[in-house]
Coordinates of C-alpha atoms in Angstrom, one line a residue:
M1 CA 16.1 16.0 -1.9
S2 CA 16.1 16.0 -5.7
E3 CA 13.1 15.9 -7.9
M4 CA 14.4 12.8 -9.7
S5 CA 14.8 11.0 -6.4
L6 CA 11.3 11.8 -5.4
H7 CA 9.6 11.4 -8.7
P8 CA 11.3 8.8 -11.0
S9 CA 9.5 9.4 -14.2
H10 CA 11.9 8.3 -16.9
M11 CA 11.2 4.6 -17.5
R12 CA 14.1 2.3 -17.8
V13 CA 13.9 -0.6 -20.1
F14 CA 11.7 -3.3 -18.7
F15 CA 13.4 -6.5 -17.8
A16 CA 12.8 -9.5 -19.9
V17 CA 12.1 -12.3 -17.6
C18 CA 11.1 -15.9 -18.0
F19 CA 8.3 -17.9 -16.4
C20 CA 10.1 -21.0 -15.4
F21 CA 10.0 -21.2 -11.6
S22 CA 9.4 -24.1 -9.4
I23 CA 9.4 -23.8 -5.6
S24 CA 12.8 -25.4 -5.4
F25 CA 14.2 -22.0 -6.4
A26 CA 12.6 -20.6 -3.3
S27 CA 14.2 -22.6 -0.5
V28 CA 17.5 -23.7 0.9
A29 CA 18.4 -27.4 0.9
G30 CA 14.8 -28.4 0.0
K31 CA 13.3 -26.9 3.2
P32 CA 10.3 -24.7 2.7
P33 CA 11.2 -21.0 3.2
N34 CA 10.0 -18.8 6.0
I35 CA 8.2 -15.6 5.0
V36 CA 8.2 -12.3 6.9
F37 CA 6.0 -9.4 5.7
I38 CA 6.3 -6.0 7.3
L39 CA 3.5 -3.5 6.4
T40 CA 3.5 0.2 7.2
D41 CA 0.5 2.5 7.2
D42 CA 0.2 5.5 4.8
Q43 CA 3.8 5.5 3.7
D44 CA 4.3 7.2 0.4
V45 CA 7.3 7.1 -2.0
F46 CA 6.4 10.3 -3.9
L47 CA 7.2 12.6 -1.1
G48 CA 10.3 10.8 0.1
G49 CA 8.6 8.4 2.5
L50 CA 11.5 5.9 2.3
T51 CA 14.2 8.6 2.9
P52 CA 14.5 8.2 6.7
M53 CA 14.6 4.4 6.6
K54 CA 18.3 3.8 6.0
K55 CA 18.4 0.4 7.7
T56 CA 15.4 -1.0 5.9
Q57 CA 16.8 0.1 2.5
E58 CA 20.2 -1.5 3.4
L59 CA 18.8 -4.8 4.9
I60 CA 16.0 -5.5 2.5
G61 CA 16.4 -3.3 -0.6
R62 CA 20.1 -3.7 -1.2
Q63 CA 20.0 -7.3 -0.3
G64 CA 17.2 -8.0 -2.8
I65 CA 14.9 -6.2 -5.2
T66 CA 13.2 -2.8 -5.0
F67 CA 10.2 -2.3 -7.2
D68 CA 9.9 1.4 -8.3
N69 CA 6.4 1.0 -9.6
M70 CA 4.4 -0.6 -6.7
F71 CA 0.8 0.6 -6.7
V72 CA -2.2 0.0 -4.5
S73 CA -5.6 -0.7 -6.1
S74 CA -7.3 1.6 -3.7
P75 CA -5.7 4.5 -1.8
L76 CA -7.4 3.9 1.5
C77 CA -6.5 1.7 4.5
C78 CA -9.3 -0.9 4.8
P79 CA -9.9 -1.5 1.1
S80 CA -6.2 -1.8 0.4
R81 CA -5.5 -4.0 3.4
S82 CA -8.4 -6.2 2.4
S83 CA -6.9 -6.5 -1.1
I84 CA -3.5 -7.4 0.4
M85 CA -5.1 -10.1 2.4
T86 CA -7.3 -11.6 -0.4
G87 CA -5.4 -10.8 -3.6
Q88 CA -8.6 -9.2 -4.9
Y89 CA -9.7 -5.9 -6.3
V90 CA -12.2 -3.9 -4.1
H91 CA -15.2 -4.7 -6.3
N92 CA -14.6 -8.4 -5.6
H93 CA -13.9 -8.5 -1.8
G94 CA -16.4 -5.8 -1.0
A95 CA -14.6 -3.7 1.6
K96 CA -15.2 -0.4 -0.1
N97 CA -14.2 2.0 2.6
N98 CA -13.2 2.3 6.2
S99 CA -16.7 1.9 7.7
L100 CA -18.6 -1.2 8.8
S101 CA -21.4 -0.2 6.4
G102 CA -18.8 0.0 3.7
G103 CA -17.7 -3.6 4.3
C104 CA -14.7 -3.1 6.5
S105 CA -14.3 -6.1 8.9
S106 CA -18.1 -6.5 8.5
S107 CA -20.1 -9.7 9.0
G108 CA -20.1 -10.2 5.3
W109 CA -16.3 -9.8 5.1
Q110 CA -16.0 -12.4 7.9
R111 CA -18.3 -14.9 6.3
G112 CA -16.7 -14.7 2.9
P113 CA -13.4 -13.0 1.9
E114 CA -11.7 -13.4 5.3
K115 CA -12.1 -17.2 5.1
R116 CA -10.2 -17.0 1.8
S117 CA -7.4 -14.7 2.9
V118 CA -3.6 -15.4 2.5
S119 CA -3.3 -16.8 6.1
T120 CA -5.7 -19.6 5.4
Y121 CA -3.9 -20.7 2.2
V122 CA -0.5 -20.6 3.9
K123 CA -1.8 -22.5 6.8
E124 CA -3.0 -25.2 4.4
Q125 CA 0.7 -25.5 3.3
G126 CA 1.6 -26.5 6.9
Y127 CA 3.0 -23.1 8.0
K128 CA 3.0 -21.7 11.5
T129 CA 1.5 -18.2 11.3
F130 CA 1.8 -15.0 13.3
F131 CA 0.1 -11.6 12.9
G132 CA 0.8 -8.5 14.9
G133 CA -0.5 -5.0 14.4
K134 CA -3.2 -3.1 12.5
Y135 CA -5.5 -5.5 10.6
L136 CA -8.6 -3.7 9.4
N137 CA -9.9 -0.3 10.7
Q138 CA -13.0 -1.7 12.2
Y139 CA -11.4 -4.9 13.6
G140 CA -12.3 -5.6 17.2
K141 CA -15.2 -3.2 17.5
T142 CA -18.3 -4.6 19.2
E143 CA -20.3 -4.5 16.0
A144 CA -17.5 -6.5 14.3
G145 CA -17.4 -9.3 16.8
G146 CA -15.2 -7.7 19.4
P147 CA -11.5 -8.6 20.1
Q148 CA -12.6 -12.2 20.7
H149 CA -12.8 -12.6 16.9
V150 CA -9.5 -14.1 15.6
P151 CA -9.5 -14.2 11.8
P152 CA -8.9 -17.7 10.4
G153 CA -5.5 -19.0 9.6
W154 CA -3.5 -17.3 12.4
D155 CA -1.8 -19.4 15.1
E156 CA -0.6 -16.4 17.1
W157 CA -2.7 -13.3 16.9
Y158 CA -1.8 -9.8 18.2
G159 CA -4.3 -7.6 16.4
L160 CA -4.9 -3.9 17.1
V161 CA -8.5 -3.0 17.9
G162 CA -9.5 -0.2 15.5
N163 CA -7.3 2.2 13.7
S164 CA -3.6 3.0 14.1
R165 CA -2.5 4.3 17.5
Y166 CA 0.8 4.6 19.3
Y167 CA -0.4 4.8 22.9
N168 CA -3.7 4.1 24.7
Y169 CA -5.0 1.2 22.6
T170 CA -6.4 -2.3 23.0
Q171 CA -4.7 -5.3 21.4
S172 CA -6.4 -8.7 20.9
V173 CA -3.9 -11.3 22.1
N174 CA -5.3 -14.5 20.7
G175 CA -8.8 -13.3 21.3
K176 CA -8.3 -11.7 24.7
P177 CA -8.3 -7.9 25.0
V178 CA -5.1 -6.4 26.5
E179 CA -5.1 -2.7 27.4
H180 CA -2.1 -0.4 26.8
G181 CA -1.5 3.0 28.3
D182 CA 0.9 5.9 27.5
T183 CA 4.2 4.7 29.0
Y184 CA 6.9 4.5 26.3
G185 CA 8.8 1.5 27.5
S186 CA 5.8 -0.8 27.8
D187 CA 3.2 0.7 25.4
Y188 CA 4.7 2.4 22.3
F189 CA 3.0 0.2 19.7
T190 CA 5.7 -0.1 17.1
D191 CA 8.1 -1.3 19.8
V192 CA 5.5 -3.6 21.3
L193 CA 5.1 -5.2 17.9
K194 CA 8.9 -5.5 17.5
R195 CA 9.2 -7.4 20.8
Q196 CA 6.3 -9.7 19.9
A197 CA 7.7 -10.5 16.5
V198 CA 11.2 -11.0 17.8
N199 CA 10.0 -13.3 20.6
F200 CA 8.1 -15.4 18.1
I201 CA 11.2 -15.7 15.9
K202 CA 13.4 -16.6 18.8
K203 CA 11.2 -19.7 19.4
Q204 CA 11.9 -20.9 15.8
S205 CA 14.9 -22.8 14.5
A206 CA 16.2 -24.2 11.2
E207 CA 14.5 -27.5 12.2
S208 CA 11.2 -25.9 13.1
T209 CA 8.0 -25.8 11.0
P210 CA 8.3 -23.0 8.4
F211 CA 6.5 -19.8 9.4
F212 CA 4.7 -16.8 8.0
L213 CA 5.0 -13.7 10.1
M214 CA 3.2 -10.5 9.3
V215 CA 3.7 -7.3 11.2
A216 CA 1.6 -4.3 10.4
T217 CA 2.9 -1.2 12.2
P218 CA 1.0 2.0 13.0
A219 CA 3.6 4.2 11.4
C220 CA 3.4 6.6 9.7
H221 CA -0.4 7.0 10.1
S222 CA -1.9 9.8 12.2
P223 CA -1.6 10.8 15.1
F224 CA 2.0 10.8 13.9
T225 CA 3.4 10.2 17.5
P226 CA 7.2 9.6 17.4
A227 CA 9.1 7.7 20.0
P228 CA 10.7 10.1 22.5
Q229 CA 14.2 9.5 21.4
Y230 CA 13.3 10.6 17.9
K231 CA 11.1 13.6 18.7
N232 CA 13.8 16.1 17.6
N233 CA 15.0 14.4 14.4
F234 CA 14.5 16.2 11.1
N235 CA 13.8 19.6 12.9
T236 CA 14.8 21.5 9.8
S237 CA 12.8 19.4 7.3
R238 CA 9.6 20.4 5.7
A239 CA 7.1 18.8 3.3
P240 CA 8.5 18.8 -0.3
R241 CA 7.3 21.8 -2.3
T242 CA 6.5 19.8 -5.4
P243 CA 5.0 21.6 -8.4
A244 CA 1.6 20.5 -7.2
F245 CA 2.2 21.9 -3.7
N246 CA -0.4 24.6 -2.8
A247 CA -1.4 24.6 -6.4
A248 CA -5.0 25.4 -7.4
G249 CA -6.8 22.4 -8.8
G250 CA -8.4 24.5 -11.5
P251 CA -11.3 23.7 -13.9
T252 CA -9.6 20.5 -15.2
K253 CA -9.7 18.7 -11.9
H254 CA -12.8 17.0 -10.4
W255 CA -15.1 19.0 -8.1
L256 CA -13.5 18.0 -4.8
I257 CA -10.1 19.3 -5.8
R258 CA -11.7 22.4 -7.3
S259 CA -13.5 23.1 -4.0
A260 CA -10.3 23.1 -1.9
P261 CA -9.5 26.7 -0.8
H262 CA -6.5 28.1 -2.6
P263 CA -4.0 29.2 -1.4
M264 CA -3.9 27.2 1.8
V265 CA -4.0 29.2 4.9
Q266 CA -0.6 29.5 6.7
S267 CA -1.8 27.4 9.7
S268 CA -2.5 24.4 7.4
I269 CA 1.0 24.8 5.9
T270 CA 2.6 25.0 9.3
D271 CA 0.6 21.9 10.4
L272 CA 1.5 19.8 7.4
D273 CA 5.2 20.6 7.8
G274 CA 4.9 19.3 11.3
Y275 CA 3.1 16.2 10.1
F276 CA 5.8 15.6 7.6
R277 CA 8.5 15.7 10.3
D278 CA 6.6 13.5 12.7
R279 CA 5.8 10.9 10.0
W280 CA 9.5 10.5 9.3
R281 CA 10.2 10.3 13.0
T282 CA 7.7 7.5 13.5
L283 CA 9.3 5.6 10.6
L284 CA 12.7 5.5 12.5
S285 CA 11.0 3.1 15.0
V286 CA 9.9 0.9 12.1
D287 CA 13.6 1.0 10.9
D288 CA 14.6 -0.3 14.3
L289 CA 11.9 -3.0 14.0
V290 CA 13.3 -4.1 10.6
Q291 CA 16.8 -4.2 11.9
E292 CA 16.0 -6.3 15.0
V293 CA 13.8 -8.7 13.0
V294 CA 16.5 -9.3 10.4
S295 CA 19.2 -9.6 13.1
T296 CA 17.1 -12.1 15.0
L297 CA 16.5 -14.2 11.9
D298 CA 20.3 -14.2 11.4
S299 CA 21.1 -15.2 15.0
Q300 CA 18.6 -18.0 14.8
K301 CA 20.3 -19.2 11.5
L302 CA 17.0 -18.6 9.6
L303 CA 17.8 -15.6 7.4
K304 CA 19.2 -17.5 4.5
N305 CA 16.0 -19.4 4.1
T306 CA 13.6 -16.5 4.8
Y307 CA 11.9 -14.1 2.4
V308 CA 11.5 -10.6 3.9
I309 CA 8.9 -8.3 2.2
F310 CA 8.4 -4.7 3.0
S311 CA 5.5 -2.5 1.7
S312 CA 2.7 -0.1 2.7
D313 CA -1.1 0.0 2.4
N314 CA -1.4 3.4 0.5
G315 CA 0.5 6.6 -0.1
F316 CA -0.2 10.1 1.3
H317 CA -0.2 13.8 0.3
L318 CA 0.8 16.9 2.1
G319 CA -0.4 20.1 0.4
Q320 CA -0.7 18.8 -3.2
F321 CA -3.5 20.6 -5.0
S322 CA -4.1 22.5 -1.8
L323 CA -5.2 19.4 0.1
P324 CA -3.5 19.7 3.5
Q325 CA -3.1 16.0 4.4
D326 CA -4.7 12.6 3.6
K327 CA -4.9 10.0 0.9
R328 CA -8.0 8.8 -1.2
Q329 CA -7.0 10.6 -4.4
L330 CA -6.2 9.1 -7.7
Y331 CA -2.8 10.8 -8.1
E332 CA 0.6 9.2 -7.9
F333 CA 1.4 10.5 -4.4
D334 CA -1.6 8.5 -3.0
V335 CA -1.4 5.3 -5.0
R336 CA 2.3 4.5 -5.2
V337 CA 4.0 2.8 -2.2
P338 CA 7.3 1.2 -1.4
F339 CA 8.0 -2.5 -2.1
M340 CA 11.2 -4.4 -1.4
I341 CA 11.9 -8.1 -1.1
R342 CA 14.9 -10.3 -0.3
G343 CA 15.3 -14.0 0.1
P344 CA 16.8 -17.2 -1.3
G345 CA 17.2 -16.9 -5.1
V346 CA 16.2 -13.3 -5.3
M347 CA 18.5 -11.0 -7.3
V348 CA 20.6 -8.7 -5.0
N349 CA 20.7 -5.0 -5.2
K350 CA 18.4 -4.7 -8.2
T351 CA 15.7 -2.2 -9.1
L352 CA 12.8 -3.2 -11.3
Q353 CA 10.3 -1.1 -13.2
N354 CA 7.6 -3.8 -13.7
P355 CA 4.3 -2.5 -12.3
I356 CA 3.2 -4.6 -9.4
L357 CA 0.1 -4.2 -7.1
N358 CA -1.1 -4.8 -3.6
I359 CA -3.3 -7.6 -5.0
D360 CA -0.1 -9.4 -6.0
I361 CA 1.2 -9.9 -2.5
A362 CA -1.2 -12.7 -1.4
P363 CA -0.6 -14.9 -4.5
T364 CA 3.2 -14.3 -4.2
I365 CA 3.2 -15.4 -0.5
V366 CA 1.0 -18.5 -1.3
E367 CA 3.4 -19.5 -4.0
L368 CA 6.5 -18.8 -1.9
A369 CA 4.9 -21.2 0.7
G370 CA 4.7 -23.9 -2.0
G371 CA 1.1 -23.6 -2.9
K372 CA -0.7 -22.5 -6.0
A373 CA -2.5 -19.1 -6.0
P374 CA -6.2 -19.7 -6.1
Q375 CA -8.1 -18.7 -9.2
T376 CA -10.3 -16.4 -7.1
M377 CA -7.3 -14.1 -6.6
D378 CA -7.2 -11.2 -9.1
G379 CA -3.5 -10.5 -8.6
Q380 CA -0.5 -12.5 -9.9
S381 CA 2.6 -13.9 -8.2
I382 CA 5.7 -11.8 -8.8
L383 CA 8.0 -14.9 -8.5
P384 CA 8.8 -14.8 -12.2
L385 CA 10.2 -11.3 -11.8
L386 CA 12.6 -12.1 -9.0
K387 CA 15.3 -13.9 -11.0
S388 CA 15.4 -12.4 -14.5
D389 CA 18.2 -14.7 -15.8
Q390 CA 16.3 -17.9 -15.1
K391 CA 15.6 -20.3 -18.0
S392 CA 13.3 -23.2 -18.5
D393 CA 14.5 -26.7 -19.2
S394 CA 13.6 -26.4 -22.9
E395 CA 13.7 -22.7 -23.9
E396 CA 13.7 -19.2 -22.7
E397 CA 10.3 -17.7 -22.4
N398 CA 9.3 -14.2 -21.7
V399 CA 6.7 -13.5 -19.0
N400 CA 3.6 -11.7 -20.4
W401 CA 3.5 -9.2 -17.5
R402 CA 0.6 -6.7 -17.1
T403 CA 0.8 -3.4 -18.9
D404 CA -2.2 -1.8 -17.1
F405 CA -4.4 -2.2 -14.0
L406 CA -7.3 -0.8 -12.1
I407 CA -7.4 1.8 -9.3
Q408 CA -10.7 2.3 -7.5
H409 CA -12.1 4.4 -4.7
Y410 CA -15.6 4.5 -3.2
G411 CA -16.1 7.9 -1.5
E412 CA -17.3 8.3 2.1
G413 CA -19.6 11.1 3.3
S414 CA -21.3 12.3 6.4
Y415 CA -24.5 14.3 7.1
R416 CA -22.7 16.6 9.5
I417 CA -19.0 17.6 10.0
P418 CA -18.3 18.7 13.6
G419 CA -16.8 22.1 13.7
C420 CA -17.7 22.9 10.1
P421 CA -21.5 23.8 10.2
H422 CA -21.3 25.6 6.9
L423 CA -20.4 22.5 5.0
S424 CA -23.1 20.6 3.1
A425 CA -24.0 17.0 3.8
G426 CA -22.0 14.4 1.9
V427 CA -18.4 15.5 2.5
Y428 CA -16.0 13.8 4.8
N429 CA -12.6 14.1 6.6
C430 CA -12.7 17.9 6.6
W431 CA -9.6 19.0 8.5
P432 CA -7.7 21.1 9.1
N433 CA -9.6 24.3 8.5
C434 CA -12.6 22.4 7.1
V435 CA -10.9 21.4 3.9
C436 CA -12.6 18.2 2.8
E437 CA -10.6 15.2 1.5
D438 CA -13.5 12.9 0.6
A439 CA -17.2 12.8 -0.3
W440 CA -20.0 10.4 -1.2
N441 CA -19.5 11.1 -4.9
N442 CA -15.7 11.2 -4.8
T443 CA -16.0 7.7 -6.3
Y444 CA -13.9 6.9 -9.3
S445 CA -12.3 4.1 -11.3
C446 CA -9.0 4.4 -13.3
V447 CA -7.0 2.5 -15.8
R448 CA -3.3 3.1 -15.1
S449 CA -1.3 2.0 -18.1
L450 CA 2.5 1.5 -17.6
S451 CA 4.9 -0.1 -20.0
S452 CA 8.0 0.8 -22.0
S453 CA 5.7 2.4 -24.6
E454 CA 2.9 4.0 -22.5
D455 CA 2.7 5.8 -19.1
M456 CA -0.9 7.1 -18.8
M457 CA -3.8 7.4 -16.4
Y458 CA -7.5 7.5 -17.4
C459 CA -10.1 8.0 -14.7
E460 CA -13.9 8.3 -14.7
F461 CA -15.9 9.7 -11.8
N462 CA -19.3 8.6 -10.6
D463 CA -20.6 12.1 -10.0
K464 CA -23.2 14.3 -11.6
E465 CA -20.6 15.7 -14.1
A466 CA -19.4 12.2 -15.1
F467 CA -16.0 13.9 -14.9
V468 CA -13.0 12.4 -16.6
E469 CA -9.3 13.0 -15.9
V470 CA -6.5 11.8 -18.2
Y471 CA -2.8 12.3 -17.6
D472 CA 0.4 11.6 -19.6
V473 CA 2.4 10.7 -16.5
K474 CA 5.7 10.3 -18.4
K475 CA 5.5 14.0 -19.6
D476 CA 3.6 15.2 -16.5
P477 CA 4.7 13.2 -13.4
H478 CA 2.9 15.7 -11.1
Q479 CA -0.3 15.3 -13.0
L480 CA -0.8 19.0 -13.3
K481 CA -2.5 19.0 -16.8
N482 CA -5.6 17.0 -17.5
V483 CA -5.3 16.2 -21.2
F484 CA -8.9 14.8 -21.6
K485 CA -9.9 17.5 -24.0
D486 CA -6.7 17.1 -26.0
S487 CA -7.2 13.3 -26.4
S488 CA -8.5 11.6 -29.5
K489 CA -12.0 10.0 -29.4
K490 CA -10.4 6.7 -30.5
F491 CA -8.0 6.8 -27.5
L492 CA -10.7 7.7 -25.0
A493 CA -13.0 5.0 -26.4
A494 CA -10.3 2.4 -26.0
K495 CA -9.5 3.4 -22.5
H496 CA -13.2 3.4 -21.6
R497 CA -13.7 -0.1 -22.9
R498 CA -10.7 -1.3 -21.0
L499 CA -12.0 0.3 -17.8
V500 CA -15.4 -1.4 -18.3
D501 CA -13.5 -4.7 -18.5
L502 CA -11.5 -4.1 -15.4
V503 CA -14.3 -2.9 -13.1
T504 CA -16.2 -6.2 -13.8
C505 CA -13.1 -8.5 -13.9
S506 CA -12.6 -11.4 -11.6
G507 CA -9.7 -13.8 -11.2
A508 CA -8.0 -14.7 -14.5
S509 CA -9.8 -12.0 -16.4
C510 CA -8.1 -9.4 -14.1
R511 CA -4.7 -10.8 -15.0
S512 CA -5.1 -10.7 -18.7
P513 CA -2.8 -8.1 -20.3
A514 CA -4.5 -5.1 -21.9
A515 CA -5.2 -5.3 -25.6
S516 CA -2.9 -3.1 -27.6
E517 CA -5.6 -1.2 -29.4
S518 CA -4.6 2.1 -27.8
K519 CA -0.9 1.6 -28.3
D520 CA 0.7 4.3 -30.4
M521 CA -2.5 6.3 -30.6
A522 CA -2.2 10.0 -30.3
I523 CA -3.9 11.1 -27.2

């Protein structure tokens, strides 16, 4: 596994594209297209997360476009999934972390953002809708309305109660709880979702109402349980020893990284190598799901008029900066995820470098369905990027695509960590060996700048140090060196002003390209 394949850091020339689409580009013979969206859980690209998925890369990536620079606006499940559903940054939809008190599937979410999620807009366009899998971490809990609550806009609902599981879970089937046990043939959740999705597709035909199908698999989230036929795959593999692997955070990293014991104890390294293998093994079942969904679309004569989208909710780390396993950090391994799309009119076997975000998924799906993305959405449709040689009736016109964006995380903490009595209150997710991956004041906001002329990250922490981290990602793709103290005051002031704009943006103001005042400045 080469460093270049894991960490593409040399930017290719960005594609010039034109903003000239009408929905006629996105359909066959004038019929509205079908849309399939497959979402994985915690799948990185930085540590080779796509490597085991040969079928998915062949059936979606090589038949369409792969975006190398797909980012999430928050590296945590519920905030990111809420952004995917609403097209909004976290500060606008309010689901700040994975807890009910943090807004995850809360009554406030259900009264507001959930009623303006992608399913409701697609439904308004006359689409039949299907959801299967993990929705939000607190979905279906008693305090969140129980499994009887079916989010608006979904005709067929097969939502997982709670967080990702492979066995021994409850699924809400159109509002009725259905219990599953630990038998592979009937209960392995990825395969259950495959069967449910395929059964739905088999009921459709070229003459049917167009449909939007979303499947959100548990893989490759913990507990990393592979299907039995794959339990011995990748037996000689181990987590990539990147330059940041088992590295000390040092004084230029924020306090949570500085506090991680270094070097990691051998048991943590042994564990994370096992997690790495099992994560890849769980993804083989997702690969089977993708293959069967695409095959069924083809057999039903639906594939030519169907968009198939593949992505994940956030990335993951395994040993970077001596953090054994989790997400929630600002670094590339946690915020970059896969994104592939195929469908009518989409370029084939192309790779694009334009930065796209999880908040772009909802407006893209709404526009693919023939609607207009609402102004309340902070993201922007990627339709203009899907066919770069398209021209308008009168003249060629370049898209003014984003050159920077916001990444946010609101830290979680606890008063007591079971098994770690020596830890102070306020830390969270402290395992294995009581190494903490989050805390109340692990709260930060970042401007990530990415264009043909700039590849930078500027982050401010809401902690007692008011800590700042700055990275020249082009020169330092592993983000080993914080260049804050080497940066000019003018550069830092410009990035701070841009961050202030982004953390308070809403709708169109989030889509405005960054001012060029920091361009060509010495850092």
